[in-house]
CSV table of C-alpha atoms and ligand atoms in Angstrom, one decimal:
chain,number,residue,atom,x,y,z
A,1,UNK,CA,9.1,-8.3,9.1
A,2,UNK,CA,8.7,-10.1,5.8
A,3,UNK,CA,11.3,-13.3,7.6
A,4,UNK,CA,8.7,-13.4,10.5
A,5,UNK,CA,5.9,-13.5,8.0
A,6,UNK,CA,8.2,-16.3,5.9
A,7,UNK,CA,8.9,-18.3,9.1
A,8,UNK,CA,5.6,-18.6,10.6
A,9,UNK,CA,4.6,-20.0,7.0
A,10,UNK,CA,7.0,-22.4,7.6
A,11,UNK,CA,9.4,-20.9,5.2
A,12,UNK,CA,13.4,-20.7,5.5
A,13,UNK,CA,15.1,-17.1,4.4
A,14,UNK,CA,18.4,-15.7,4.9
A,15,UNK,CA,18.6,-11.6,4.9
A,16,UNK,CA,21.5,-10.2,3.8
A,17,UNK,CA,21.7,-6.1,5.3
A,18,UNK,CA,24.8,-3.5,5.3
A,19,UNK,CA,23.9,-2.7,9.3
A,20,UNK,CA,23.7,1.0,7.4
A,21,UNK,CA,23.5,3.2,10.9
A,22,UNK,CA,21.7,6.0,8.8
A,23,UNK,CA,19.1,3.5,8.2
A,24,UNK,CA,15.7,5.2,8.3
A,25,UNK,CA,14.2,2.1,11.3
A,26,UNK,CA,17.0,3.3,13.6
A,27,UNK,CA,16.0,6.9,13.7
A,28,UNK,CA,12.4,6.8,13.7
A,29,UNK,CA,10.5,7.6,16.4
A,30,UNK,CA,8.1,4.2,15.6
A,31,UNK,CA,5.0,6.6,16.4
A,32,UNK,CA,1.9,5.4,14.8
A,33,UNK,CA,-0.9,8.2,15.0
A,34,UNK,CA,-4.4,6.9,13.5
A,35,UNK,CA,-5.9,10.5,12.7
A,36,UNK,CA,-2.9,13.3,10.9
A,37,UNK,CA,-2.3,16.0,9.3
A,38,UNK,CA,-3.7,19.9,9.6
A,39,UNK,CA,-7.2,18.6,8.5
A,40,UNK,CA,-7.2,15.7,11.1
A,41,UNK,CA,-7.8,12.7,8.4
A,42,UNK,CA,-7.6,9.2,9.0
A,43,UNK,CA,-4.5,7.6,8.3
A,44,UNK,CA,-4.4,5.7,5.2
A,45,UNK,CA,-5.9,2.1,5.3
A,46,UNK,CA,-5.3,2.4,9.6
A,47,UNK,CA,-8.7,0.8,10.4
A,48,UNK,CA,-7.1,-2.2,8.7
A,49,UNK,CA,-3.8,-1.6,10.3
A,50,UNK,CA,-4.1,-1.6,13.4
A,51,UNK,CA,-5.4,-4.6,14.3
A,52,UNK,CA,-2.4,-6.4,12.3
A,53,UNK,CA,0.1,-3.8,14.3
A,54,UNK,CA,-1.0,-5.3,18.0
A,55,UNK,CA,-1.0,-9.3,17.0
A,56,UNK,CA,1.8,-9.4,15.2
A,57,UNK,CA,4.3,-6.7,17.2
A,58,UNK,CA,2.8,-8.8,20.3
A,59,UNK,CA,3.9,-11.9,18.8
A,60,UNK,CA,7.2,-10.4,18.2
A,61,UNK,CA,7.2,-9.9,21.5
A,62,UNK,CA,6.3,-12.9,23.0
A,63,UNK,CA,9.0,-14.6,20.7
A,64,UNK,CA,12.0,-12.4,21.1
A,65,UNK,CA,10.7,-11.5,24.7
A,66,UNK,CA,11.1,-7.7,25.0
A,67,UNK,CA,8.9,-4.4,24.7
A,68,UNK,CA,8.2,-3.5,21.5
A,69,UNK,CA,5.1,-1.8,21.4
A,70,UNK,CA,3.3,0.7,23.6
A,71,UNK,CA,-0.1,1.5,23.5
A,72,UNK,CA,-0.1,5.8,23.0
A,73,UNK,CA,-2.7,8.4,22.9
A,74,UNK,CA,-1.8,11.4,21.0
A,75,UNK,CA,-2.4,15.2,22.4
A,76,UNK,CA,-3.0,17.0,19.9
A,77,UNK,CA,-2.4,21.1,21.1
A,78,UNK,CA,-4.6,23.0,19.4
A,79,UNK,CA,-3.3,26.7,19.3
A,80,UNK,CA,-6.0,29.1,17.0
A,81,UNK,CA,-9.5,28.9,16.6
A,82,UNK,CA,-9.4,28.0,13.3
A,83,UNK,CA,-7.8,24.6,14.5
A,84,UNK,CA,-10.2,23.9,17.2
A,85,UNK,CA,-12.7,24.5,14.6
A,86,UNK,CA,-11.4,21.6,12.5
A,87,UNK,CA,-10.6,19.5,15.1
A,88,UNK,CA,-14.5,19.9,16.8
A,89,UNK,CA,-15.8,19.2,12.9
A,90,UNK,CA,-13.9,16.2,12.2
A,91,UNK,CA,-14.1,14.7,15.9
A,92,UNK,CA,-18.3,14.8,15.3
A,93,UNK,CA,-17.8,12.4,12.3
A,94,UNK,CA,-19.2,8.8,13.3
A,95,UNK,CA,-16.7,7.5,11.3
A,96,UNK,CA,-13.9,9.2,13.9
A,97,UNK,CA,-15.9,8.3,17.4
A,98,UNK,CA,-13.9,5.3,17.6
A,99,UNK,CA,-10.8,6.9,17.3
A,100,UNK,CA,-11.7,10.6,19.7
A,101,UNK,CA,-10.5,10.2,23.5
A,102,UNK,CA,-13.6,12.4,25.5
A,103,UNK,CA,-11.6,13.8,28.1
A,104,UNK,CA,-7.4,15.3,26.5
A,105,UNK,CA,-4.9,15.3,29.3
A,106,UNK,CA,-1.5,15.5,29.8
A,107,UNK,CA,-1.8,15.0,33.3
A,108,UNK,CA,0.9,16.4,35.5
A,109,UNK,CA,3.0,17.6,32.1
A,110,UNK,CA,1.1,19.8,31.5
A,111,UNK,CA,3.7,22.4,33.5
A,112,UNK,CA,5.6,21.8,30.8
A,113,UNK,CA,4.0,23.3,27.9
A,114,UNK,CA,3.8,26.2,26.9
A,115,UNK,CA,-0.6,28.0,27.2
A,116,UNK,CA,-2.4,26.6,24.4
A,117,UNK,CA,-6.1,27.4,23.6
A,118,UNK,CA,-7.0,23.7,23.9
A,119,UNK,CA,-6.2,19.8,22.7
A,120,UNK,CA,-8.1,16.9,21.4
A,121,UNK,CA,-6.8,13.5,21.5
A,122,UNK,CA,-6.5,10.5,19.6
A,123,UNK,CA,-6.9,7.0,20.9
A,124,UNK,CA,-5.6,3.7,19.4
A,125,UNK,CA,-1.9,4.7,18.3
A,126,UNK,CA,1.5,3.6,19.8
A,127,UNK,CA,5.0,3.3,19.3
A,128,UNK,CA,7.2,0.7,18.1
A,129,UNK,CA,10.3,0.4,19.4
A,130,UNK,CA,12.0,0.2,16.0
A,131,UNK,CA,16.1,-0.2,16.7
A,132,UNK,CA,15.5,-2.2,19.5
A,133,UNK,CA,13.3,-4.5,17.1
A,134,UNK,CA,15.7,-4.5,14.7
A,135,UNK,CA,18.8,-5.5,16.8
A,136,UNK,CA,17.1,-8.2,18.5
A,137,UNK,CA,16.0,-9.7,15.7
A,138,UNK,CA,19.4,-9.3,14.0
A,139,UNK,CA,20.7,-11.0,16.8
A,140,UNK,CA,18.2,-14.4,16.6
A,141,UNK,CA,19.0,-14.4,12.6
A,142,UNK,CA,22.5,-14.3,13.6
A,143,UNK,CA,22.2,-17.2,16.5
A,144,UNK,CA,20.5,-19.1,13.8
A,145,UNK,CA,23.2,-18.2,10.9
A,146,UNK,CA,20.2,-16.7,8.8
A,147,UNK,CA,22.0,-13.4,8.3
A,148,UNK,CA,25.0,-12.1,6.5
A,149,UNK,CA,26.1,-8.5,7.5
A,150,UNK,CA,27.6,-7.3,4.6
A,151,UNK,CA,26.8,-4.6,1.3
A,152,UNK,CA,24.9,-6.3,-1.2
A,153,UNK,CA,26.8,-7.0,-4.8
A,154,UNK,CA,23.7,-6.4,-7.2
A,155,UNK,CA,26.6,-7.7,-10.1
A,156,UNK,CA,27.1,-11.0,-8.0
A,157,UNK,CA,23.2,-12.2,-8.6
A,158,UNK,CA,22.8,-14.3,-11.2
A,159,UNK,CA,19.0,-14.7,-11.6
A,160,UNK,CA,17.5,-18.0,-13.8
A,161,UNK,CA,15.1,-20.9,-12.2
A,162,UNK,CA,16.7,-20.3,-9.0
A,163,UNK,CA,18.4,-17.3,-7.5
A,164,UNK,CA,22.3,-17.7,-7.0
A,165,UNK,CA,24.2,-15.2,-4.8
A,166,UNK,CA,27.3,-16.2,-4.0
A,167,UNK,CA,27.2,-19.1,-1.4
A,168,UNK,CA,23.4,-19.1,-1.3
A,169,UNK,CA,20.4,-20.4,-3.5
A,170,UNK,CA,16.9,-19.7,-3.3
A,171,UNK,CA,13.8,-19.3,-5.2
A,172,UNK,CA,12.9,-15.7,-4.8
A,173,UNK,CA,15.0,-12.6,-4.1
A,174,UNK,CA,13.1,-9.7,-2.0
A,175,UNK,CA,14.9,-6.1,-1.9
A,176,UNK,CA,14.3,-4.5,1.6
A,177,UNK,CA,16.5,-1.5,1.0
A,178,UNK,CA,14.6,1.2,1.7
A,179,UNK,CA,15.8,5.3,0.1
A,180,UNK,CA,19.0,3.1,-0.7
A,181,UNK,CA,16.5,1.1,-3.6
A,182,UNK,CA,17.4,4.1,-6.0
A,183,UNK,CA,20.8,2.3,-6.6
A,184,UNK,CA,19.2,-1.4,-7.3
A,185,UNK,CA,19.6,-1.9,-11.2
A,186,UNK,CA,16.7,-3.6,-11.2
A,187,UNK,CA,14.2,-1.3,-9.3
A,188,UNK,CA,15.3,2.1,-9.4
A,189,UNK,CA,12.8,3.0,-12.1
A,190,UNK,CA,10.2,3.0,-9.4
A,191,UNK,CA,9.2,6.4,-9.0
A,192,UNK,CA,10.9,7.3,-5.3
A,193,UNK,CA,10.7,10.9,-4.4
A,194,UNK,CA,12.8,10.8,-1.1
A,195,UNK,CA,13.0,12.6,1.8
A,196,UNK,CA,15.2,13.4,4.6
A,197,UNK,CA,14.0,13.3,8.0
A,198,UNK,CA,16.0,14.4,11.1
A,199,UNK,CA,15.5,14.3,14.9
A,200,UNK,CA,16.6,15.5,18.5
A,201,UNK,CA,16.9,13.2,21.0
A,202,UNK,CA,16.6,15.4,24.5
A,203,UNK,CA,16.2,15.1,28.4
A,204,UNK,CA,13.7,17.0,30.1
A,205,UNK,CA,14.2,18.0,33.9
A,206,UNK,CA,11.1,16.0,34.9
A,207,UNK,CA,7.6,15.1,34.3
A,208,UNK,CA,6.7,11.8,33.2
A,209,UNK,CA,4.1,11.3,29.9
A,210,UNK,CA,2.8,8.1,28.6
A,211,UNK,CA,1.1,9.7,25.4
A,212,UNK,CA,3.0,11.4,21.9
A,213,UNK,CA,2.2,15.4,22.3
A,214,UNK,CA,2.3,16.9,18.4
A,215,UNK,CA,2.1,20.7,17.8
A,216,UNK,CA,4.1,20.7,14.5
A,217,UNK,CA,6.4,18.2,16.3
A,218,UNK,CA,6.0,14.9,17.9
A,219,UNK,CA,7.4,14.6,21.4
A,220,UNK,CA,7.7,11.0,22.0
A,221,UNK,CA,8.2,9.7,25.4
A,222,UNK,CA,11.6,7.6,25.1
A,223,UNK,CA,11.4,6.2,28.7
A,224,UNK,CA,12.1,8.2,31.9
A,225,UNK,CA,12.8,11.8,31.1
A,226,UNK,CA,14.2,10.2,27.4
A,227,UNK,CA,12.5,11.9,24.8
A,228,UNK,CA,12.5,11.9,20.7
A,229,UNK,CA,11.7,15.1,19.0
A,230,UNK,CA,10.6,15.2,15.4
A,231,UNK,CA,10.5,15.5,12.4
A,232,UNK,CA,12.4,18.2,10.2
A,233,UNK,CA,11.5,17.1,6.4
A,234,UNK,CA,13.6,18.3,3.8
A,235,UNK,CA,13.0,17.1,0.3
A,236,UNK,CA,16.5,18.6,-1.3
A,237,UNK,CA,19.4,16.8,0.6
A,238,UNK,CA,22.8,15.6,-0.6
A,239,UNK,CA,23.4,13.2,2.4
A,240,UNK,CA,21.9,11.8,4.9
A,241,UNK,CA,23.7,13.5,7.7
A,242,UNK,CA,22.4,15.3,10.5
A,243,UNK,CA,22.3,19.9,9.5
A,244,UNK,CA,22.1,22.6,11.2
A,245,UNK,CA,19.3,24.0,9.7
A,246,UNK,CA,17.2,21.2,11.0
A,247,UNK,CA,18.0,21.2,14.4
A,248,UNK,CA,17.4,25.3,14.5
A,249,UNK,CA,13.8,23.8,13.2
A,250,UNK,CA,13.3,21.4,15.6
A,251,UNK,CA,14.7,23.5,18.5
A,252,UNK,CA,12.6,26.6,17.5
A,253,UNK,CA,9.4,24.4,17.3
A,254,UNK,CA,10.4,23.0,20.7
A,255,UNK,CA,10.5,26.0,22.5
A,256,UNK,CA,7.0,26.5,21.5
A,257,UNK,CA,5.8,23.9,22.9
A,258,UNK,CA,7.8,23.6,25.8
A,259,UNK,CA,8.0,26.1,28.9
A,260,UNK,CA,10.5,23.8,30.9
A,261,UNK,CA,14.7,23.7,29.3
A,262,UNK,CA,15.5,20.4,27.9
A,263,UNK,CA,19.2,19.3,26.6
A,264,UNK,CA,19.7,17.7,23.7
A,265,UNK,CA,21.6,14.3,23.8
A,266,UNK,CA,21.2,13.2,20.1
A,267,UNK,CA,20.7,14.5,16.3
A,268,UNK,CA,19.8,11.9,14.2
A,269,UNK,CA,18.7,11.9,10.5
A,270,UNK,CA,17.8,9.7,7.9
A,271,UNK,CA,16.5,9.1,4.4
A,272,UNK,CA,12.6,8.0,4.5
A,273,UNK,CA,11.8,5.9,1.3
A,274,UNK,CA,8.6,8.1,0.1
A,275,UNK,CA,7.5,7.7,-2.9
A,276,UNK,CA,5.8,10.3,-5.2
A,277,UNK,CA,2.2,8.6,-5.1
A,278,UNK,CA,2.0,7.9,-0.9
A,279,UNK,CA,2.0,4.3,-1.7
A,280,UNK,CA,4.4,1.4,-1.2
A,281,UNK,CA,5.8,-0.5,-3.6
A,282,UNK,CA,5.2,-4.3,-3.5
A,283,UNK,CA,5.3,-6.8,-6.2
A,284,UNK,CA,7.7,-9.0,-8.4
A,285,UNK,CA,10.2,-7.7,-11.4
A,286,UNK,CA,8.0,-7.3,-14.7
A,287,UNK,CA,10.5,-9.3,-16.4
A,288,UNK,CA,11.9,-11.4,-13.4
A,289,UNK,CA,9.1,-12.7,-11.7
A,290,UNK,CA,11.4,-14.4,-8.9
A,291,UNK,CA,12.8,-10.8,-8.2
A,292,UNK,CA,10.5,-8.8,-5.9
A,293,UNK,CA,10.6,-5.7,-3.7
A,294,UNK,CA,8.9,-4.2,-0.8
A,295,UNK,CA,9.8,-0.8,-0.2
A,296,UNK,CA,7.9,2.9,-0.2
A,297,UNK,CA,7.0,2.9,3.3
A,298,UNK,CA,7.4,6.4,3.4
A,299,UNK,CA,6.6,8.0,6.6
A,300,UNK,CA,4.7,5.2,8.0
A,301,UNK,CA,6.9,2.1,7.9
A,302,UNK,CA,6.1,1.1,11.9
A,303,UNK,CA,2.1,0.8,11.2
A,304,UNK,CA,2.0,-0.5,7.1
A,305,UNK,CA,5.3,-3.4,7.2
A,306,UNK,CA,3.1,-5.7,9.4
A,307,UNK,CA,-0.1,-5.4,7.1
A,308,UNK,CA,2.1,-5.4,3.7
A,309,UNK,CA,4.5,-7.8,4.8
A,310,UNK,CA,1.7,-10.9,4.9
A,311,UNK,CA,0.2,-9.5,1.9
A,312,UNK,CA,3.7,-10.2,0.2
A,313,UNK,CA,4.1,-13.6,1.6
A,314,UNK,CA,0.7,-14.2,0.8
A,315,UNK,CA,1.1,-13.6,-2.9
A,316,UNK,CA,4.5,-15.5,-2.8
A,317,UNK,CA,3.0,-18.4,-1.2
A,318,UNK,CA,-0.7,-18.3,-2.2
A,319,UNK,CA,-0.3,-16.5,-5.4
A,320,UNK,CA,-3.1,-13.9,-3.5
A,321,UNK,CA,-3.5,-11.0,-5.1
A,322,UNK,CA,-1.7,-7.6,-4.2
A,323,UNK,CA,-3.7,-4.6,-3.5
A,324,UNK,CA,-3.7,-2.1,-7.0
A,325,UNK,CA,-2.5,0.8,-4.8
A,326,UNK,CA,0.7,-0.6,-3.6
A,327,UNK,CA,1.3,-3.2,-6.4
A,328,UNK,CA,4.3,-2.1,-8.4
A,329,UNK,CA,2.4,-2.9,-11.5
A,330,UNK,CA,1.3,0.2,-11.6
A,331,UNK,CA,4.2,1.7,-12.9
A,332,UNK,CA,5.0,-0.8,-15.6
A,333,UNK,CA,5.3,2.4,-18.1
A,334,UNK,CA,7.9,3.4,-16.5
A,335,UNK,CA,9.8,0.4,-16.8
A,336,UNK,CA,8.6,0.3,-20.6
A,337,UNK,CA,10.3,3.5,-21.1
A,338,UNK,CA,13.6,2.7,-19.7
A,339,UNK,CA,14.1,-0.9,-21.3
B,1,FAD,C1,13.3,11.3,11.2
B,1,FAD,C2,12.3,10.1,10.8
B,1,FAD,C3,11.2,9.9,11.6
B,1,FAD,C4,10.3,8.9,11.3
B,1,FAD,N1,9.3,8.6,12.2
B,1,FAD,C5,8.4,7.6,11.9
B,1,FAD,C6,7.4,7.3,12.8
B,1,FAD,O1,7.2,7.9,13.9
B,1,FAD,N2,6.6,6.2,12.5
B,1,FAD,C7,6.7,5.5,11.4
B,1,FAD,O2,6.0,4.6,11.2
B,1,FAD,N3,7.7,5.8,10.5
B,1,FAD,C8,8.6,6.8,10.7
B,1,FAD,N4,9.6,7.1,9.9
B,1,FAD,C9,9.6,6.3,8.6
B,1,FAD,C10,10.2,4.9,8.8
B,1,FAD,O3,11.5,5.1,9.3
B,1,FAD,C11,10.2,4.2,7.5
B,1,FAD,O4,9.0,4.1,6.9
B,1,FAD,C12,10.8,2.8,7.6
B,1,FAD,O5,11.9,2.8,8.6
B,1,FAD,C13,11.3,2.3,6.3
B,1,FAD,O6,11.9,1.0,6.6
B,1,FAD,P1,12.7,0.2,5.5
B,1,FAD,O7,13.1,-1.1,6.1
B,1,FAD,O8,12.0,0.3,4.2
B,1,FAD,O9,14.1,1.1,5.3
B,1,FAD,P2,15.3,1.3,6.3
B,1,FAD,O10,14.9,1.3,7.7
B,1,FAD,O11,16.1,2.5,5.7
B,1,FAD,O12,16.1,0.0,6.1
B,1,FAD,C14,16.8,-0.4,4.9
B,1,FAD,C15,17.8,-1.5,5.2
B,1,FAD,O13,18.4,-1.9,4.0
B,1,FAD,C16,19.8,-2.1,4.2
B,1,FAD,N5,20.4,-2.0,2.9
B,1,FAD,C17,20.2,-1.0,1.9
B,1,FAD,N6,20.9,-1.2,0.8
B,1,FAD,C18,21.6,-2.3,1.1
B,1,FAD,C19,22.6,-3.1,0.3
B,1,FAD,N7,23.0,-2.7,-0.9
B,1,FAD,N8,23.2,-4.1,0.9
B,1,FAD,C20,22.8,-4.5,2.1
B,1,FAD,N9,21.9,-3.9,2.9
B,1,FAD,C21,21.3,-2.8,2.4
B,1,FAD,C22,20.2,-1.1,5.2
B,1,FAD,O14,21.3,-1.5,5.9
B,1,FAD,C23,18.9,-1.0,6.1
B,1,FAD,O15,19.1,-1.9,7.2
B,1,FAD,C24,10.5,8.1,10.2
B,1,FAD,C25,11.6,8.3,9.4
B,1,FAD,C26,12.5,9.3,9.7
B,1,FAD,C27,13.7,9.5,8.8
């Protein structure tokens, strides 16, 4: 995101990434819900958003010409009253009219889910195709030799005027590694609170659905009877490898939900880069100003990276200010405390 952002500023920049397969963009499911949570609150900043998340996925699009992004309501099932109740209160809030779809259906897939007392749903979100993103992008850096696949050597930087890494110069350095930033010397006292998340990829018999269903799961249409099933969050992990545990969650929450079988075809998990405020981190090295990072997407990396990503570029370029929230500066006592 942050190359696109670069480029189209007329900008050169050469990414440098491991191709790490437990890389939290290839097992999301790229959902991005405007209204979350048990109370039904809007996401964070998503007024703002959104309207960066359709021009610049479309003019990914157009560019690397293939589907990224797909318009998707969300059905929210509503199972006990005191839901409903919640749901009814917050859906009579001007501020949410925009956002509340009059008439929740399913359609037809409905015969595959389990009674439920009733649904709302949410208008506006979508879903990024994330890996498919990724690898096509990969592949133009590559056709245009602006990409090294290979582990980064934080000992091989030497920073002064210019940056230095091996065969390359440049002015500015900006670390993208997202739950793997714990082990960059220069970062890590960022305050990350990681988490894993894991999901089930599964067939259903049949039934086509355009929109994300989410009873204490998503279900996210993955084309034809293709579908992603998520999240289980753990925040005490020692890999990032797919359990058991998890997929007992995720298959326990599924049956729930679901009256038809399914089959699972995938188990996929990942570490999220969360971060113990909710907010990214953006902004240059307090004593290396050439150094910067943007990271702490969190949960929410398919919605925030296009909005963030020109506010970065825009304070490299333009010297515009970063947003207090996400600027990194607000955790210059803890960099105090460890140098
Ligand atoms: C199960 C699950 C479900 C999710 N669902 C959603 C969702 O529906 N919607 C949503 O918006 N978000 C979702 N997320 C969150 C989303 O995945 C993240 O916000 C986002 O992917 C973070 O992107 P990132 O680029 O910061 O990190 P990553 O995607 O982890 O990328 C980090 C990259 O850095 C590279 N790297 C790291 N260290 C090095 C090094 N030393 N040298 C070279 N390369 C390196 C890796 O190879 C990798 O490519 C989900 C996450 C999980 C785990």
């Amino acid at each position: 995101m942050l190359h696109f952002f670069l480029s189209e500023n007329g900008q050169t920049a050469h990414v440098i990434d491991q191709k790490h397969k437990g890389a939290a963009s290839k097992v999301a499911a790229g959902g991005i819900n405007p209204i979350t949570g048990k109370r039904f609150v809007k996401s964070w900043k998503i007024d703002q958003l959104l309207p960066m998340v359709r021009s610049t996925y479309g003019k990914l699009q157009e560019q690397l010409r293939i589907p990224i992004f797909t318009e998707r309501s969300v059905f929210r099932i509503l199972k006990h009253p005191a839901e409903e109740n919640t749901w009814l209160g917050r859906t009579a809030d001007p501020l949410y009219q925009h956002y509340v779809e009059n008439d929740p259906s399913v359609g037809a897939f409905n015969s595959n889910l389990n009674p439920y007392l009733s649904a709302g749903e949410i208008k506006l979100g979508g879903q990024v195709n994330l890996p498919l993103l990724i690898k096509t992008y990969q592949n133009f850096l590559s056709e245009n030799e602006q990409i090294t696949f290979d582990q980064f050597d934080y000992e091989q930087l030497k920073i002064g005027e210019q940056i230095r890494y091996k065969n390359l110069e440049a002015k500015k350095i900006i670390f993208c590694e997202g739950a793997a930033a714990d082990r960059n010397p220069f970062f890590n006292y960022l305050p990350f609170e990681l988490s894993k998340g894991e999901a089930l990829e599964v067939d259903l018999p049949e039934g086509e659905l355009e929109k994300i269903i989410r009873h204490k799961i998503s279900l996210v249409p993955f084309g034809g009877k293709k579908f992603w099933v998520g999240s289980a969050n753990s925040w005490d992990f020692e890999d990032d490898l797919p359990t058991d545990l998890a997929k007992a969650e995720l298959e326990g929450h599924l049956k729930e939900l679901l009256s038809c079988g399914y089959e699972i075809t995938a188990h996929k998990a990942a570490i999220r880069p969360t971060v113990k405020d909710r907010r990214p981190f953006l902004g240059s090295h307090p004593k290396h100003p050439n150094l910067l990072i943007f990271n702490g997407l969190g949960t929410k990396g398919a919605s925030l990276a296009p909005y963030l990503a020109e506010q970065l570029v825009g304070f490299i370029l333009d010297e515009s200010p970063i947003e207090k929230e996400v600027d990194i500066g607000r955790y210059f006592s803890h960099f105090q405390e460890e140098h």
